[in-house]
Short mmCIF file of C-alpha atoms in Angstrom, two decimals:
data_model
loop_
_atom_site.label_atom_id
_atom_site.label_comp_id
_atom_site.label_asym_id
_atom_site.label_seq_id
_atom_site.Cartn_x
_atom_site.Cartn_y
_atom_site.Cartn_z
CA UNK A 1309 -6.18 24.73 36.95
CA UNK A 1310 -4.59 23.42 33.81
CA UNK A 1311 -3.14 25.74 31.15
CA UNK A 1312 -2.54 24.71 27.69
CA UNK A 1313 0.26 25.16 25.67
CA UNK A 1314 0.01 26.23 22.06
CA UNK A 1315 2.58 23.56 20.73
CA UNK A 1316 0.77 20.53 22.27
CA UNK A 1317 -2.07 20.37 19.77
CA UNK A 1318 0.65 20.32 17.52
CA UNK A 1319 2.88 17.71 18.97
CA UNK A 1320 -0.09 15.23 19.11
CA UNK A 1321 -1.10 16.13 15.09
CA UNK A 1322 2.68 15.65 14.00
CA UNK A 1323 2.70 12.23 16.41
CA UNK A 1324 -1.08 11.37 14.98
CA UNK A 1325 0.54 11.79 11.65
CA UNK A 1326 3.42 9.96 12.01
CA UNK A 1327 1.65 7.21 13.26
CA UNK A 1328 -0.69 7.02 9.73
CA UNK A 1329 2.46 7.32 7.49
CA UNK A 1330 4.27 4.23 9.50
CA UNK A 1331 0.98 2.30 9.27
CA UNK A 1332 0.53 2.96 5.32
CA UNK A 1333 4.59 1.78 4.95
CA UNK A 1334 3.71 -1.10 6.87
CA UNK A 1335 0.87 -1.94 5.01
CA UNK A 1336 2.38 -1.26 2.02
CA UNK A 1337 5.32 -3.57 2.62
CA UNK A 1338 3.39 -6.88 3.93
CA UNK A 1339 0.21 -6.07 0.89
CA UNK A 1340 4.29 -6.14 -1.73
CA UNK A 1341 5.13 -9.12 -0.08
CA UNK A 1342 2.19 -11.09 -0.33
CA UNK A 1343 1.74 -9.35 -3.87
CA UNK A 1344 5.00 -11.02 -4.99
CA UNK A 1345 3.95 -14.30 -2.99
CA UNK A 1346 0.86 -14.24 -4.77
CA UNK A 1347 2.20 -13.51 -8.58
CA UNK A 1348 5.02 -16.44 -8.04
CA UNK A 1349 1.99 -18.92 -7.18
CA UNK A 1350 0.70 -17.35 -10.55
CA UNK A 1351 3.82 -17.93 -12.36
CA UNK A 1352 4.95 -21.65 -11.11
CA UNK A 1353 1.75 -23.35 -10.61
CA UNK A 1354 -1.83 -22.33 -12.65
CA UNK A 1355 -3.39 -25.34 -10.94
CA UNK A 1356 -3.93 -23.53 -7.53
CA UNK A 1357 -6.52 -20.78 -9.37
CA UNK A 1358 -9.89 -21.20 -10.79
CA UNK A 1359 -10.00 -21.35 -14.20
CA UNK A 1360 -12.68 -19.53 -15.66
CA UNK A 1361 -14.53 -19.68 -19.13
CA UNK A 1362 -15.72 -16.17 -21.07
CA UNK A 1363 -14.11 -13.87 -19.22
CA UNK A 1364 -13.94 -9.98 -20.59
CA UNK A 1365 -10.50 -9.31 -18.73
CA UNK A 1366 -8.93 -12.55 -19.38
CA UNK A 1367 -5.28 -12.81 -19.50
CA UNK A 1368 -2.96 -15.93 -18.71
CA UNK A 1369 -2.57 -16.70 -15.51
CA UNK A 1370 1.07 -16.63 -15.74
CA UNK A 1371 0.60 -12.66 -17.56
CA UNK A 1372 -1.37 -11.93 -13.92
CA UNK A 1373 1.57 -13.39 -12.21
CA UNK A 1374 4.14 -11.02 -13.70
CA UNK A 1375 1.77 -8.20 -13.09
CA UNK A 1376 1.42 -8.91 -9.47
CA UNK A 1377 4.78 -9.70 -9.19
CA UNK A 1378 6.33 -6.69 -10.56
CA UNK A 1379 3.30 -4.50 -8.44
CA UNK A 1380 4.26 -5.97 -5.36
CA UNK A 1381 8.27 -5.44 -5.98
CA UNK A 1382 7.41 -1.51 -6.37
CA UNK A 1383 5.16 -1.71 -3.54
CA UNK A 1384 8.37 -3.24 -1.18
CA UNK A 1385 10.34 -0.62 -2.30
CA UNK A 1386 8.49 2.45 -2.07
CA UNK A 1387 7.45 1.34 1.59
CA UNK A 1388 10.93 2.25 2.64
CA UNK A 1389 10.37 5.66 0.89
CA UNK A 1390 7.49 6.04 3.27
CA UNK A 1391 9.48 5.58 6.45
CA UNK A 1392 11.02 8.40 5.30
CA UNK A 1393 7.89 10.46 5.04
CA UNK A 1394 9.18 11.37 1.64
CA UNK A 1395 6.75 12.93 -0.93
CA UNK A 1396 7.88 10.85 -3.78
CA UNK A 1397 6.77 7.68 -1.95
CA UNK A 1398 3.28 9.34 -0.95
CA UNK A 1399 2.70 9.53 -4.44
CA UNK A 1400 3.75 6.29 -5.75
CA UNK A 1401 2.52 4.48 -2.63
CA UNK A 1402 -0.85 5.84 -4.11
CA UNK A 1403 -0.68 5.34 -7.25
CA UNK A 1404 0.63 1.78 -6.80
CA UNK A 1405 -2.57 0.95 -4.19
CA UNK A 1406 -4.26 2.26 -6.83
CA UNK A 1407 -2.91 -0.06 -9.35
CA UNK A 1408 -3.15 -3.33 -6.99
CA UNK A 1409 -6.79 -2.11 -6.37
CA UNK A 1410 -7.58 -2.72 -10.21
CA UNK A 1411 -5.22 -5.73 -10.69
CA UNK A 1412 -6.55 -7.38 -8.37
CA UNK A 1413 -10.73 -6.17 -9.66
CA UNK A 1414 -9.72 -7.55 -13.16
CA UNK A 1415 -8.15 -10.86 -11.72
CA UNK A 1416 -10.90 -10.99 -9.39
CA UNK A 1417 -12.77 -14.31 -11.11
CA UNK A 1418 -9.44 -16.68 -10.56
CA UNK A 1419 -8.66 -15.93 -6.51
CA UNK A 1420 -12.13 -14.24 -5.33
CA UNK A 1421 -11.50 -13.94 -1.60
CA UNK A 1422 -7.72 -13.15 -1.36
CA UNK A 1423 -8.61 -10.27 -4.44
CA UNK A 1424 -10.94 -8.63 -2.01
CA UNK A 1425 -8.70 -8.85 0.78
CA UNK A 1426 -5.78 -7.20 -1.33
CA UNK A 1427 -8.16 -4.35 -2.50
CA UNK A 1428 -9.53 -3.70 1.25
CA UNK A 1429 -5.53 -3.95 2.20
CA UNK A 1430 -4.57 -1.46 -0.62
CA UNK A 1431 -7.87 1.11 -0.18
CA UNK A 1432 -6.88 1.57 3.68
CA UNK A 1433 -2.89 2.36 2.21
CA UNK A 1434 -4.36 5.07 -0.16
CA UNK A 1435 -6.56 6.59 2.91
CA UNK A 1436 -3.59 6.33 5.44
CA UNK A 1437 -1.47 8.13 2.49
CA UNK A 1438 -3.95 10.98 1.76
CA UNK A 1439 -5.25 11.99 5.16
CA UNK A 1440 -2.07 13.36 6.24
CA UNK A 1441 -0.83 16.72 5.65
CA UNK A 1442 2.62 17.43 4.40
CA UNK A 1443 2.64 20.23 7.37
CA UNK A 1444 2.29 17.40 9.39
CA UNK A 1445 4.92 15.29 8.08
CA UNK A 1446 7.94 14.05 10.73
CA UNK A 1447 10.96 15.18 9.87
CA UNK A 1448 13.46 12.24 10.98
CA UNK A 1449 16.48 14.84 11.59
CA UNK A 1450 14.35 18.07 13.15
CA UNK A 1451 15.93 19.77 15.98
CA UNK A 1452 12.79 20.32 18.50
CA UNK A 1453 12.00 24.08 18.53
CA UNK A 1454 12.00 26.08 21.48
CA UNK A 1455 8.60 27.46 22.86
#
């Protein structure tokens, strides 16, 4: 006969948890890096992207690469925030997904198929950051409590 103990659902929540939060700062960290990758392409070379005519979002290429660039700095550095399962970087980490996800829409006409794969990166960062609880949260320094 097995018995259950009351802080085991809760052990495998906080570990479930954990888990998300590390993936989302992972995420986060390689979808900065190839954010910055991607806006100093944008920056040195405009050969590399399609050039398209009549477009309602058009900017220079070399405007999109300052925007990605500086989006995927912010990204690098709140990803260490998130290691820390601090609130702050929950926030931001959003937020800045949610910025990538429409940088990368409105730029979508000069790099089709790496766009898509930046907003698919970024939409499962903001899902990993909002399905966890702050109850949930690991505490890096939390003395296990007695039961």
């Amino acid at each position: 006969m097995t018995t259950t103990h009351p802080g085991s659902a809760r052990t495998s929540l906080r570990e479930w948890a954990t888990g998300v939060t590390v993936f989302a700062a992972i995420m986060l960290m390689i979808g900065g890096i190839l954010d910055v990758m991607r806006g100093i392409a944008e920056i040195a070379d405009d050969d590399i992207f399609v050039s398209t005519r009549n477009y309602v979002f058009e900017f220079n290429l070399t405007a999109w690469g300052w925007i990605h660039l500086a989006l995927g700095v912010l990204a690098f550095v709140v990803s260490f925030g998130l290691f820390r399962a601090s609130t702050w970087a929950r926030v931001l980490g959003v937020g800045i997904a949610g910025l990538v996800i429409i940088s990368n829409c409105l730029s979508l006409p000069y790099y089709p198929v790496w766009s898509i794969i930046m907003i698919a990166i970024s939409g499962f960062i903001i899902w990993a950051l909002c399905a966890m609880r702050k109850d949930d949260a690991f505490v890096p320094f939390e003395s296990p409590r007695e039961t």
